[in-house]
Coordinates of C-alpha atoms in Angstrom, one line a residue:
X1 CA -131.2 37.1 -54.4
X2 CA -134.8 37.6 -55.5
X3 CA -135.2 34.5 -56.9
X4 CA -137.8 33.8 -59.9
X5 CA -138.0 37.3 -60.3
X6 CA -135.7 40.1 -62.0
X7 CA -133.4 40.7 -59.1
X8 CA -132.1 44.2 -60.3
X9 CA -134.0 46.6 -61.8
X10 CA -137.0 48.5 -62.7
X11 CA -137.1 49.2 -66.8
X12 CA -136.2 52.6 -66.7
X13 CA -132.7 51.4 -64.6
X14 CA -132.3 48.8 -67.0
X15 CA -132.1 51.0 -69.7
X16 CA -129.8 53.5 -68.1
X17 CA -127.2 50.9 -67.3
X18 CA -123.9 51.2 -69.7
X19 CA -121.0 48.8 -70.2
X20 CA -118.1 49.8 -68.3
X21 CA -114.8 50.6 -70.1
X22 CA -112.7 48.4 -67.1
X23 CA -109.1 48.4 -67.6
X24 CA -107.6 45.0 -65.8
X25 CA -105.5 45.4 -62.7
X26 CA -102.2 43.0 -62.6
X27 CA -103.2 40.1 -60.3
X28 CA -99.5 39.8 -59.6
X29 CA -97.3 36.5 -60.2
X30 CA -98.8 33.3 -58.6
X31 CA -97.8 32.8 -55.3
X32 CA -96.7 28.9 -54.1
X33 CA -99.7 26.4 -52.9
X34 CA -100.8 27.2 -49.3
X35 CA -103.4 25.9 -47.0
X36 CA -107.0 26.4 -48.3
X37 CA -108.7 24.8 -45.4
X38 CA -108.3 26.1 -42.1
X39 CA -107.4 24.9 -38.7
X40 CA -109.8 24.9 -35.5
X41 CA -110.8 28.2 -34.2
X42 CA -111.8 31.5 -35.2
X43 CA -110.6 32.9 -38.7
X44 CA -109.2 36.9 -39.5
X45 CA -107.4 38.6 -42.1
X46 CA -104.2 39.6 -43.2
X47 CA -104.3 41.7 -46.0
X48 CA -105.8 40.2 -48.8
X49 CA -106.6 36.8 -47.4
X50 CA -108.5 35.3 -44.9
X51 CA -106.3 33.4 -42.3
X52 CA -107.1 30.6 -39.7
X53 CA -106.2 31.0 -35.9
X54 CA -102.8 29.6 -37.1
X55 CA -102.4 32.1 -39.3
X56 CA -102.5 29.8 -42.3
X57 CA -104.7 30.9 -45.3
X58 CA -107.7 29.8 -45.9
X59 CA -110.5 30.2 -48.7
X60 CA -113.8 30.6 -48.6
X61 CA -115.5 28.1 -51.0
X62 CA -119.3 27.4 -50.4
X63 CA -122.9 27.4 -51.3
X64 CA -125.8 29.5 -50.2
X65 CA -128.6 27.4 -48.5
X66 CA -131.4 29.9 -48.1
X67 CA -134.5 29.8 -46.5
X68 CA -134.5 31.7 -43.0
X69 CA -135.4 34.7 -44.8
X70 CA -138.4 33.6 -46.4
X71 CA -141.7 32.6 -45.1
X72 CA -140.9 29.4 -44.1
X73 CA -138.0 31.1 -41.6
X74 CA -135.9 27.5 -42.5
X75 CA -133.8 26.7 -45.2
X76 CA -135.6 25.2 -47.8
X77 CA -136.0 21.2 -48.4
X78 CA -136.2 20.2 -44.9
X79 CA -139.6 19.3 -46.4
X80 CA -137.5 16.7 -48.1
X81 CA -134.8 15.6 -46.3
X82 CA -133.5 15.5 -42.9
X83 CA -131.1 18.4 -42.2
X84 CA -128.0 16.7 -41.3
X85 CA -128.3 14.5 -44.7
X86 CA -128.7 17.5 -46.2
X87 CA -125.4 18.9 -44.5
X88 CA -123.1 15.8 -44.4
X89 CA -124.2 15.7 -48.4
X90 CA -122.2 19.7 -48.6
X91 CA -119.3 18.7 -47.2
X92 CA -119.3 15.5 -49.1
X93 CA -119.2 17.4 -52.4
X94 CA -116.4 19.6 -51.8
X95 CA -117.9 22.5 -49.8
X96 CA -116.4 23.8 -46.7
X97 CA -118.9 26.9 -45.8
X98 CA -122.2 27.8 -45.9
X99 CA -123.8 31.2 -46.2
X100 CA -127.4 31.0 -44.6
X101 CA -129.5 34.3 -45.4
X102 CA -131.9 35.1 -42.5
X103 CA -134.5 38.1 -42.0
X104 CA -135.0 39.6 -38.8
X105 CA -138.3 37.4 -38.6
X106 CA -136.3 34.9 -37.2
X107 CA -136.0 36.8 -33.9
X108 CA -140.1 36.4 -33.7
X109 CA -141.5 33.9 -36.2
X110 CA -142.7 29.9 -36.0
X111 CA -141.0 28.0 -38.6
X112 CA -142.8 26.0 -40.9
X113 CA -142.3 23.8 -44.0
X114 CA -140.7 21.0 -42.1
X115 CA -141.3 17.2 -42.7
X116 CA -141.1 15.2 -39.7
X117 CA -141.8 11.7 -41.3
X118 CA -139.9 8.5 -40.9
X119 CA -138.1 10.1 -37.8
X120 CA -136.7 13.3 -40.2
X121 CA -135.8 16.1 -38.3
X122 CA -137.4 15.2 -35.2
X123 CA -135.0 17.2 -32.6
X124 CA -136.4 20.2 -34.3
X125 CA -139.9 19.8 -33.7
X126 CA -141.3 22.4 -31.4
X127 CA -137.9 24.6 -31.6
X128 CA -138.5 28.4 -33.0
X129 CA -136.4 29.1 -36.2
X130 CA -133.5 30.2 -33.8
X131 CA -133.5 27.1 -32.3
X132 CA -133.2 25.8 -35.7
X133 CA -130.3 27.7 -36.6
X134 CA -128.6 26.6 -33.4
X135 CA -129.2 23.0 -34.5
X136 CA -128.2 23.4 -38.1
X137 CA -124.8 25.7 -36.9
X138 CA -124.0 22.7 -34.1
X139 CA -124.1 20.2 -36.6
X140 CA -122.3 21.8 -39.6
X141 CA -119.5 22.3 -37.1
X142 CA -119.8 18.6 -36.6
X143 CA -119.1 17.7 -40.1
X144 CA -116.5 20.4 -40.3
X145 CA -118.3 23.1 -41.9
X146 CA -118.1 27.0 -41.6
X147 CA -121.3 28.9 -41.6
X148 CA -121.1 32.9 -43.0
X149 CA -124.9 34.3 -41.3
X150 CA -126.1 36.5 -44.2
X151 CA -128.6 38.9 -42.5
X152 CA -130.7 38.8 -46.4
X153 CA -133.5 41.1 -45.4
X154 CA -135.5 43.1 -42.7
X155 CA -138.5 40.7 -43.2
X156 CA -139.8 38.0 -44.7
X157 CA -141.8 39.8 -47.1
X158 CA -139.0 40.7 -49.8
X159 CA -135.3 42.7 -50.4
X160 CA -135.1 45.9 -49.6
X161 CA -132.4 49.1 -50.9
X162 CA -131.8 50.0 -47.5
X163 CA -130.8 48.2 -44.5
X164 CA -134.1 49.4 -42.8
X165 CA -137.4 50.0 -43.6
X166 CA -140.2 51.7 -42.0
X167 CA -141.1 48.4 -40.1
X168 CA -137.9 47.4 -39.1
X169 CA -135.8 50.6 -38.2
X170 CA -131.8 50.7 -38.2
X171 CA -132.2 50.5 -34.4
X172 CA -133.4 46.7 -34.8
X173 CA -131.1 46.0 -37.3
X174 CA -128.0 47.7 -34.8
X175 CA -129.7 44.9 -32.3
X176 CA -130.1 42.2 -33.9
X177 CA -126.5 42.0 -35.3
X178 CA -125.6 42.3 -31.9
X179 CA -127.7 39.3 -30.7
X180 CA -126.7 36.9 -33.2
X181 CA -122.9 37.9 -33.0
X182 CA -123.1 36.8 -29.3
X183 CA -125.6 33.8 -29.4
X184 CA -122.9 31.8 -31.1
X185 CA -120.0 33.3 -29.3
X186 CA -117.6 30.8 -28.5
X187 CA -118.6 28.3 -31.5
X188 CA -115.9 29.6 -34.4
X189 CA -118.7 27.4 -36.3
X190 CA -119.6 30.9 -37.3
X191 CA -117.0 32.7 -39.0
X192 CA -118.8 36.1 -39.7
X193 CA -121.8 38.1 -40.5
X194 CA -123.0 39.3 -44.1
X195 CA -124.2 42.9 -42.7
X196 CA -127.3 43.2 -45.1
X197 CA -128.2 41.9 -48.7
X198 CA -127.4 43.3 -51.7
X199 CA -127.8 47.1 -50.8
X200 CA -128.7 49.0 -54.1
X201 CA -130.3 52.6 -55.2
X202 CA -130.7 55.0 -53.4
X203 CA -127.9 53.1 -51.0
X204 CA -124.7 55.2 -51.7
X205 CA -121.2 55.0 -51.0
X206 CA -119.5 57.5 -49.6
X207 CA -122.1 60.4 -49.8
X208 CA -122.0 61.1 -46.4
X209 CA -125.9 61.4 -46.2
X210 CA -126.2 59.2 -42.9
X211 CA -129.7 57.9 -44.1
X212 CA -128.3 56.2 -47.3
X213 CA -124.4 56.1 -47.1
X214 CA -123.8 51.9 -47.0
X215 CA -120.2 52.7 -46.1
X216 CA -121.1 55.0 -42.8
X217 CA -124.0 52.2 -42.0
X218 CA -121.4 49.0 -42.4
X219 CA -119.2 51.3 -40.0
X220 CA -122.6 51.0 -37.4
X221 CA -123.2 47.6 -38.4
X222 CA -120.4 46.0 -37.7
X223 CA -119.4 47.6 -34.7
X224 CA -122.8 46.1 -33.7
X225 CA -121.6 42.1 -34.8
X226 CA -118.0 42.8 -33.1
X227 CA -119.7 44.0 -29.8
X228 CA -121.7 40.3 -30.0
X229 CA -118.3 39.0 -30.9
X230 CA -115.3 40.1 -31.3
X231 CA -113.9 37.6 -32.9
X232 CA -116.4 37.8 -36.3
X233 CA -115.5 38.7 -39.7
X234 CA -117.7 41.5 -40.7
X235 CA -118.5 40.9 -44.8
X236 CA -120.0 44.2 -46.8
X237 CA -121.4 43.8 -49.3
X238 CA -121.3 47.1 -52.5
X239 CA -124.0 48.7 -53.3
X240 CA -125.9 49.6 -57.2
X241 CA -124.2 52.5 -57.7
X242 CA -120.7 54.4 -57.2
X243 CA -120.9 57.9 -59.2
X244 CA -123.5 57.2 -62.1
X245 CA -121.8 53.9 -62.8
X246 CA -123.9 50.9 -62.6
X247 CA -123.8 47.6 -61.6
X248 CA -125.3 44.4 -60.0
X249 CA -127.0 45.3 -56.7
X250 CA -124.3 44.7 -53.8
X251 CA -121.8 44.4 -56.5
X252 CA -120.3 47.6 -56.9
X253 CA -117.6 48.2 -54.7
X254 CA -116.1 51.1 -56.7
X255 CA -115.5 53.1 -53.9
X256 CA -114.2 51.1 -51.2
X257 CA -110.9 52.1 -52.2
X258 CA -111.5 56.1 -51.5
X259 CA -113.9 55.6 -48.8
X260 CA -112.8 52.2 -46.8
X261 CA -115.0 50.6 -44.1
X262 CA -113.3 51.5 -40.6
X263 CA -113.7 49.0 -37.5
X264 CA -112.7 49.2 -34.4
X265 CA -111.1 45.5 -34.3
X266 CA -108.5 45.4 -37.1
X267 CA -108.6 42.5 -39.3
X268 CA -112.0 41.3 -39.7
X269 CA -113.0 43.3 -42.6
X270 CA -114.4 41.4 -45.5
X271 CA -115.5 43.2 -48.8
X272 CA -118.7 41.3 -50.3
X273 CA -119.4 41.0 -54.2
X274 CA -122.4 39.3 -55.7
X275 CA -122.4 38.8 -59.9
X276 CA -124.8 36.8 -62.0
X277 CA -125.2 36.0 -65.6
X278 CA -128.2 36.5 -68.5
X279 CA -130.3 33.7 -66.9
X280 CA -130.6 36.7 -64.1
X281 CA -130.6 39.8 -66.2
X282 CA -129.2 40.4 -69.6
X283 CA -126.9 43.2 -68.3
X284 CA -124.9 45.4 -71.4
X285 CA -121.6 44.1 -71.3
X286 CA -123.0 40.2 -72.0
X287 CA -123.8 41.7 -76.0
X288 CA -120.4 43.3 -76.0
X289 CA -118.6 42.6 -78.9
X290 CA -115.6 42.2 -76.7
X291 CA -117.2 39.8 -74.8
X292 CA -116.1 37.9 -72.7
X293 CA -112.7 39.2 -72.7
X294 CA -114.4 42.7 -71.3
X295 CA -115.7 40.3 -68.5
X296 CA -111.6 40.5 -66.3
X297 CA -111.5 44.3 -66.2
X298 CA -115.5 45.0 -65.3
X299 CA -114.7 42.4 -62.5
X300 CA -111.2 44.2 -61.5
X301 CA -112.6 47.7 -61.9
X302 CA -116.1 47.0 -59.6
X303 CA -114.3 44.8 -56.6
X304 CA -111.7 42.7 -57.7
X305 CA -109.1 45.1 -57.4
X306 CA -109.4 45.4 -53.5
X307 CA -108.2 42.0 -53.2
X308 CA -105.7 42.5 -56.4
X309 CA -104.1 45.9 -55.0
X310 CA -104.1 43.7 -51.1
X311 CA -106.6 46.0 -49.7
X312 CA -108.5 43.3 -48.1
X313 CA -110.1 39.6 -48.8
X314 CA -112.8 39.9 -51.6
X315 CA -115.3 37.5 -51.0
X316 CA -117.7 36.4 -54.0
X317 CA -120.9 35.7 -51.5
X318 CA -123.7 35.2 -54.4
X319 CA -122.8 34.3 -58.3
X320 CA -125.0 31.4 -60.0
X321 CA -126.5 30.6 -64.0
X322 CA -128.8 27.8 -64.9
X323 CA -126.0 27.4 -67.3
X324 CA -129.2 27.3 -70.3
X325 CA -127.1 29.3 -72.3
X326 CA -123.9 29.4 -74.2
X327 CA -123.2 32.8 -72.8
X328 CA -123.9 31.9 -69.2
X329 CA -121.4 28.7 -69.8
X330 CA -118.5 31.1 -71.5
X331 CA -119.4 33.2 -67.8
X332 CA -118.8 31.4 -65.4
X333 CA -115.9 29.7 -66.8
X334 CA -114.0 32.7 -67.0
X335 CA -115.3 33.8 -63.7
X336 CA -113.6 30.7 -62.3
X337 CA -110.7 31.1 -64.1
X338 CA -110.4 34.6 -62.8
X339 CA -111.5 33.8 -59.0
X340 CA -108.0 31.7 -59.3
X341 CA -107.5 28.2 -59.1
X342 CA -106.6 26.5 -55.9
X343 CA -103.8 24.8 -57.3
X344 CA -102.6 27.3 -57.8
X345 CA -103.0 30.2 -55.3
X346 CA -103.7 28.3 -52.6
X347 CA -105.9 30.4 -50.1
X348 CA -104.8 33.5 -51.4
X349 CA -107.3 33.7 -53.6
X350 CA -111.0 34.9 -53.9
X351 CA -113.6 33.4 -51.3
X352 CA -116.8 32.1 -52.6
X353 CA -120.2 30.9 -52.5
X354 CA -122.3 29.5 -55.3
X355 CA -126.3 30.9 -55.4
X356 CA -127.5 28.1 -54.2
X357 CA -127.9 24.6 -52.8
X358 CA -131.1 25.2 -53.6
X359 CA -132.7 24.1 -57.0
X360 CA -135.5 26.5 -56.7
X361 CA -134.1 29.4 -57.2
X362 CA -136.0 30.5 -60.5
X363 CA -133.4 32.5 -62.0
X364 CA -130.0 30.3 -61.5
X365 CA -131.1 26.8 -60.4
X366 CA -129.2 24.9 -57.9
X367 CA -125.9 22.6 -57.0
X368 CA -128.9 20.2 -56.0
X369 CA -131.3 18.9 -58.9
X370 CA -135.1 19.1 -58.5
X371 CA -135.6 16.0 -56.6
X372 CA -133.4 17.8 -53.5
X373 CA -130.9 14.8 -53.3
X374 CA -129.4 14.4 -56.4
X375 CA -126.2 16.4 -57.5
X376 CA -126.2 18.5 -60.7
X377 CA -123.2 17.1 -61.8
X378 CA -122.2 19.4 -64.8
X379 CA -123.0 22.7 -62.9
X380 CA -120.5 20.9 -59.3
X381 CA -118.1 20.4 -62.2
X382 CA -117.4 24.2 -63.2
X383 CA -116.4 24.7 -59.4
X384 CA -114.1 21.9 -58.8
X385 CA -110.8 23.9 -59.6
X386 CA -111.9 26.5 -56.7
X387 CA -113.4 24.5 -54.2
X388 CA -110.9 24.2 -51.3
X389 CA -109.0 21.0 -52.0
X390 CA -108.3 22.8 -55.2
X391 CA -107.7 20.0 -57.8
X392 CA -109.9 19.0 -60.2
X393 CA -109.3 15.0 -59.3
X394 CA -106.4 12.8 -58.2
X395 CA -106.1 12.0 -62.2
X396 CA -106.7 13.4 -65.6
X397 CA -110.1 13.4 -67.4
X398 CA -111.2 10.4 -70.0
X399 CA -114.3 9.2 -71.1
X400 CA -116.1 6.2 -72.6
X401 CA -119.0 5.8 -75.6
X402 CA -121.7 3.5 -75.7
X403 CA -123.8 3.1 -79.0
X404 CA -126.9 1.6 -79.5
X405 CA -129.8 1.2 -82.3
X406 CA -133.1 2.7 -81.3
X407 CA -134.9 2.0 -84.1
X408 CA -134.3 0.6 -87.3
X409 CA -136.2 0.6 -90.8
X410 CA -135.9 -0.6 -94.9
X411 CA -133.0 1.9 -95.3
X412 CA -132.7 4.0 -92.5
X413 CA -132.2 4.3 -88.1
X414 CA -131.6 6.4 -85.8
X415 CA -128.9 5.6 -82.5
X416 CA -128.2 6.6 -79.5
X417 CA -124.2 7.3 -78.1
X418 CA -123.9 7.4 -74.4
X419 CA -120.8 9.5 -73.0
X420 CA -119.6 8.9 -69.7
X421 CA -116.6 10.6 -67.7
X422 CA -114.5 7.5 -66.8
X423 CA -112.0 9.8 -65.5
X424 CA -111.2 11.4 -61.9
X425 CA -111.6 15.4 -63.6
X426 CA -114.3 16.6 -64.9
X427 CA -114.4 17.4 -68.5
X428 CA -114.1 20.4 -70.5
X429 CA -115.8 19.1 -73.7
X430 CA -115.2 15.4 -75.9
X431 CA -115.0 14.2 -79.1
X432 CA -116.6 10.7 -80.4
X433 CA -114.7 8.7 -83.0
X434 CA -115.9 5.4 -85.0
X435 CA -115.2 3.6 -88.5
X436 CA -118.4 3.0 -90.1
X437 CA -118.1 -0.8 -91.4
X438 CA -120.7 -0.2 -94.5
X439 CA -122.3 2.6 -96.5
X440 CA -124.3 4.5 -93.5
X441 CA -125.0 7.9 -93.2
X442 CA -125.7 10.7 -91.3
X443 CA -128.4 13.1 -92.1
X444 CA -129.6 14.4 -88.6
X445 CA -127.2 15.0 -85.5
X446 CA -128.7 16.5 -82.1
X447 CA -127.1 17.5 -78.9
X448 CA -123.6 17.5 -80.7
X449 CA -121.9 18.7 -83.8
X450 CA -120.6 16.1 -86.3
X451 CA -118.6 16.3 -89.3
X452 CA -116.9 13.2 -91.7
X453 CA -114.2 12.6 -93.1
X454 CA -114.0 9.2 -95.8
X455 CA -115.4 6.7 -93.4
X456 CA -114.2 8.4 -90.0
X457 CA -117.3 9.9 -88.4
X458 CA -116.6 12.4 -85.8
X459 CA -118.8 14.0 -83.5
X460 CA -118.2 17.1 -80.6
X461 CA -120.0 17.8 -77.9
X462 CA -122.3 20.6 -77.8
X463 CA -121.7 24.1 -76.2
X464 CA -123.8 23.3 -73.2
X465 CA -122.8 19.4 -72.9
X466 CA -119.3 18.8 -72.6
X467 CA -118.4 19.1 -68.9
X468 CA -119.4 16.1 -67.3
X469 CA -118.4 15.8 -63.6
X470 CA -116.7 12.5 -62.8
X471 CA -119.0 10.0 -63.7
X472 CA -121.8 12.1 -65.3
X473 CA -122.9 10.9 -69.1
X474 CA -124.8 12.5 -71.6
X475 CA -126.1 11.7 -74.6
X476 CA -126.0 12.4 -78.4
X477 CA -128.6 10.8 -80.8
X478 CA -128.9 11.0 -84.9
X479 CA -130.8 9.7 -88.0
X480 CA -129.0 7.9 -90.8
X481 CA -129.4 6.3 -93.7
X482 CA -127.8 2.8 -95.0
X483 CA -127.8 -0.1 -98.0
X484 CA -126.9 -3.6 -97.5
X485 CA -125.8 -4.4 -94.0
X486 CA -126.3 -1.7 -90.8
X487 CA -123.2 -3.0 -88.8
X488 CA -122.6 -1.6 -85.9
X489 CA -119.1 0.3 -85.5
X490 CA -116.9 0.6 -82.5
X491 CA -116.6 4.3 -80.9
X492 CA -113.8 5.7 -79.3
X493 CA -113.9 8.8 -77.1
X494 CA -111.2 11.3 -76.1
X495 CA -112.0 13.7 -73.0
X496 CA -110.4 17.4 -73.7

């Protein structure tokens, strides 16, 4: 992820990139609910899904904390908060795993950007940043969390195409792999190994050019992570681009299917996707006129047809908005939709985690608000259907209205309604009823939509407004005008 910057493409790419004419695969008939989380010890895979060491399914269904692979060689907000608050608050929400991107500068670099007031953090002062990681692994597998280590970049310094640079040669990468496999060997805490970051132009797939082939180097790589540890998964991610068709960096995984990863150790192979809405780049097919029905078959044809045809377990390892947009909201609902529901499917379904924990990530925002402790509840709410419990609350969705007088004047006032989500579910959008008792009315609505019949005043939520996570409220406000009395009406409100 390249955070507040355009995490893609150079202009001239952008312009070159065409919407892909993807016709759906059949996902099959849904299977019966099975187990989602796993028992203890080390997970693998049997065809299409990622089992636990009973053999029971399990899914994926997490965030991405990063840090390690920046500057600061931690994750990010230990400036805030202590890391185990920070961890027991994941699992609290629903998450059950935890993809933490690393550069190879953790091998050699002194963390920094950690606040050790009020007793914070203290038993990591003095440790390097992997003694950090070794803390933050030991307690997630505390609190019964499962960590995915995403080797993000070579170095601190930025993404790169390749999984090498001049810097950091393939032989370090080979190496380090290795070393991390095996430092937490023994401690199923760690579940696998993200190979490299979002792999994109000139990385090919399948070209057989040893120097740029991503397919031949995931064959070196994760020979490397199983000679550490055999008992890994190995996750690849795609790459740009799969025979002049173009597609998120890491995300095309077009041809996988001709040219499949080979290990050594059968079942621990893990194809990686990452996919992002407009607030990341305005890609073609967003404009389609189609859209977003196009959105199922660009998904099947790019990687979800390796877990639809039971090639192997597709994991989702980066996809995020900051939901700003109508467009982005219409995204990743379907995307949820088509990861499949837990309910459902169970854990044969699509593994996941959301880009990011983090709420400074410029381009998508985070699970956590700006303060680093505070829940966005509306963005949670999108995910609840796919976390690993699977349901979207022990009961069904309602919601309450408050209305008050702001201001009042000769013949006019504007109010305030306050909805809140009384309910267990989250909410897909509501609607605000009320009688007015006198002659009021409206002539300015904002953050809703509001139409009248007779007396009956009725008013919908907005496109961006209308999930509320259980107990989340929002607010709609509007200027009207009156004679005589200004009662005040009763509303009603109806979750949908």
């Amino acid at each position: 992820m390249w955070y507040a910057l355009s995490r893609l493409l150079t202009g001239a790419l952008a312009g070159a990139l065409l919407a892909v004419p993807a016709p759906a695969h059949a996902a099959g008939a849904p299977a019966p609910t099975r187990p989602a989380v796993s028992a203890p010890g080390y997970w693998h895979t049997s065809g299409r899904t990622v089992v636990d060491a009973a053999d029971q399914p399990v899914r994926i269904a997490g965030v991405n904390w990063f840090g390690f692979e920046t500057t600061n060689l931690v994750p990010h907000g230990l400036w805030a908060r202590d890391y185990r608050a920070m961890l027991d608050q994941i699992r609290a929400t629903g998450y059950t795993t935890v993809r933490l991107p690393f550069s190879d500068d953790v091998f050699t670099g002194t963390p920094n950007g950690i606040d050790f007031g009020n007793g914070r953090n203290a038993d990591l002062a003095g440790l390097n940043s992997l003694g950090v990681m070794d803390k933050l692994v030991s307690y997630a597998g505390s609190v019964g969390l499962r960590v995915i280590l995403d080797r993000h970049r070579p170095d601190s310094a930025g993404q790169s195409a390749l999984w090498y640079t001049p810097a950091v040669p393939e032989s370090t990468w080979l190496a380090h792999l290795r070393a991390m496999a095996a430092r937490y060997r023994g401690d199923p805490t760690v579940v696998g190994i993200d190979l490299h970051n979002e792999p994109h132009d000139p990385a090919c797939w399948g070209c057989g050019d040893v120097a740029t082939d991503w397919r031949l180097a995931a064959e070196r790589g994760g020979e490397a992570v199983l000679a550490g540890n055999p008992d890994l998964l190995v996750f690849v991610e795609g790459v740009q681009s799969y025979h002049g068709d173009t597609y998120w960096w890491g995300g095309n995984l077009q041809g996988a299917g001709t040219y499949p990863v080979r290990l050594s150790v059968p079942h621990r192979l893990v194809y990686s996707a990452h996919d992002y809405a407009t607030s990341v780049y305005a890609q073609p097919w967003f404009s389609d006129p189609s859209y977003p029905a196009n959105l199922p078959g660009l998904w099947s044809k790019n990687w979800g047809y390796l877990f639809q045809q039971g090639t192997a377990p597709v994991w989702l390892g980066e996809f995020g908005t900051t939901l700003a947009s109508t467009t982005d909201q219409t995204w990743l609902r379907t995307l949820v939709t088509y990861l499949r529901p837990t309910a459902t499917y169970g854990g044969d379904s699509f593994g996941w985690t959301f880009w990011s924990w983090n709420p400074n990530s410029g381009d998508t925002g985070g699970i956590l608000n700006d303060d680093w402790t505070t829940v966005n509840t509306t963005k949670d709410a999108y995910l609840l259907s796919i976390k690993a419990g699977g349901t979207p609350g022990p009961g069904p969705a309602g919601c309450s209205a408050a209305y008050r007088i702001d201001n009042q004047w000769g013949t006019g006032f504007t109010a305030t309604v306050t909805v809140t989500n009384t309910g267990a579910a989250p909410t897909a959008g509501w609607r605000v009823t009320w009688t007015w008792p006198g002659d009021q009315r409206i002539v300015n609505v904002w953050n809703a939509a509001e139409t009248r019949t007779g007396q009956v005043e009725s008013v919908t939520n907005a496109a961006w407004n209308g999930v509320l996570g259980a107990g989340a409220a929002t607010s709609f406000g509007f200027q009207a005008g009156y004679t005589g009395a200004n009662g005040v009406p009763t509303p009603t409100c109806a979750a949908t």
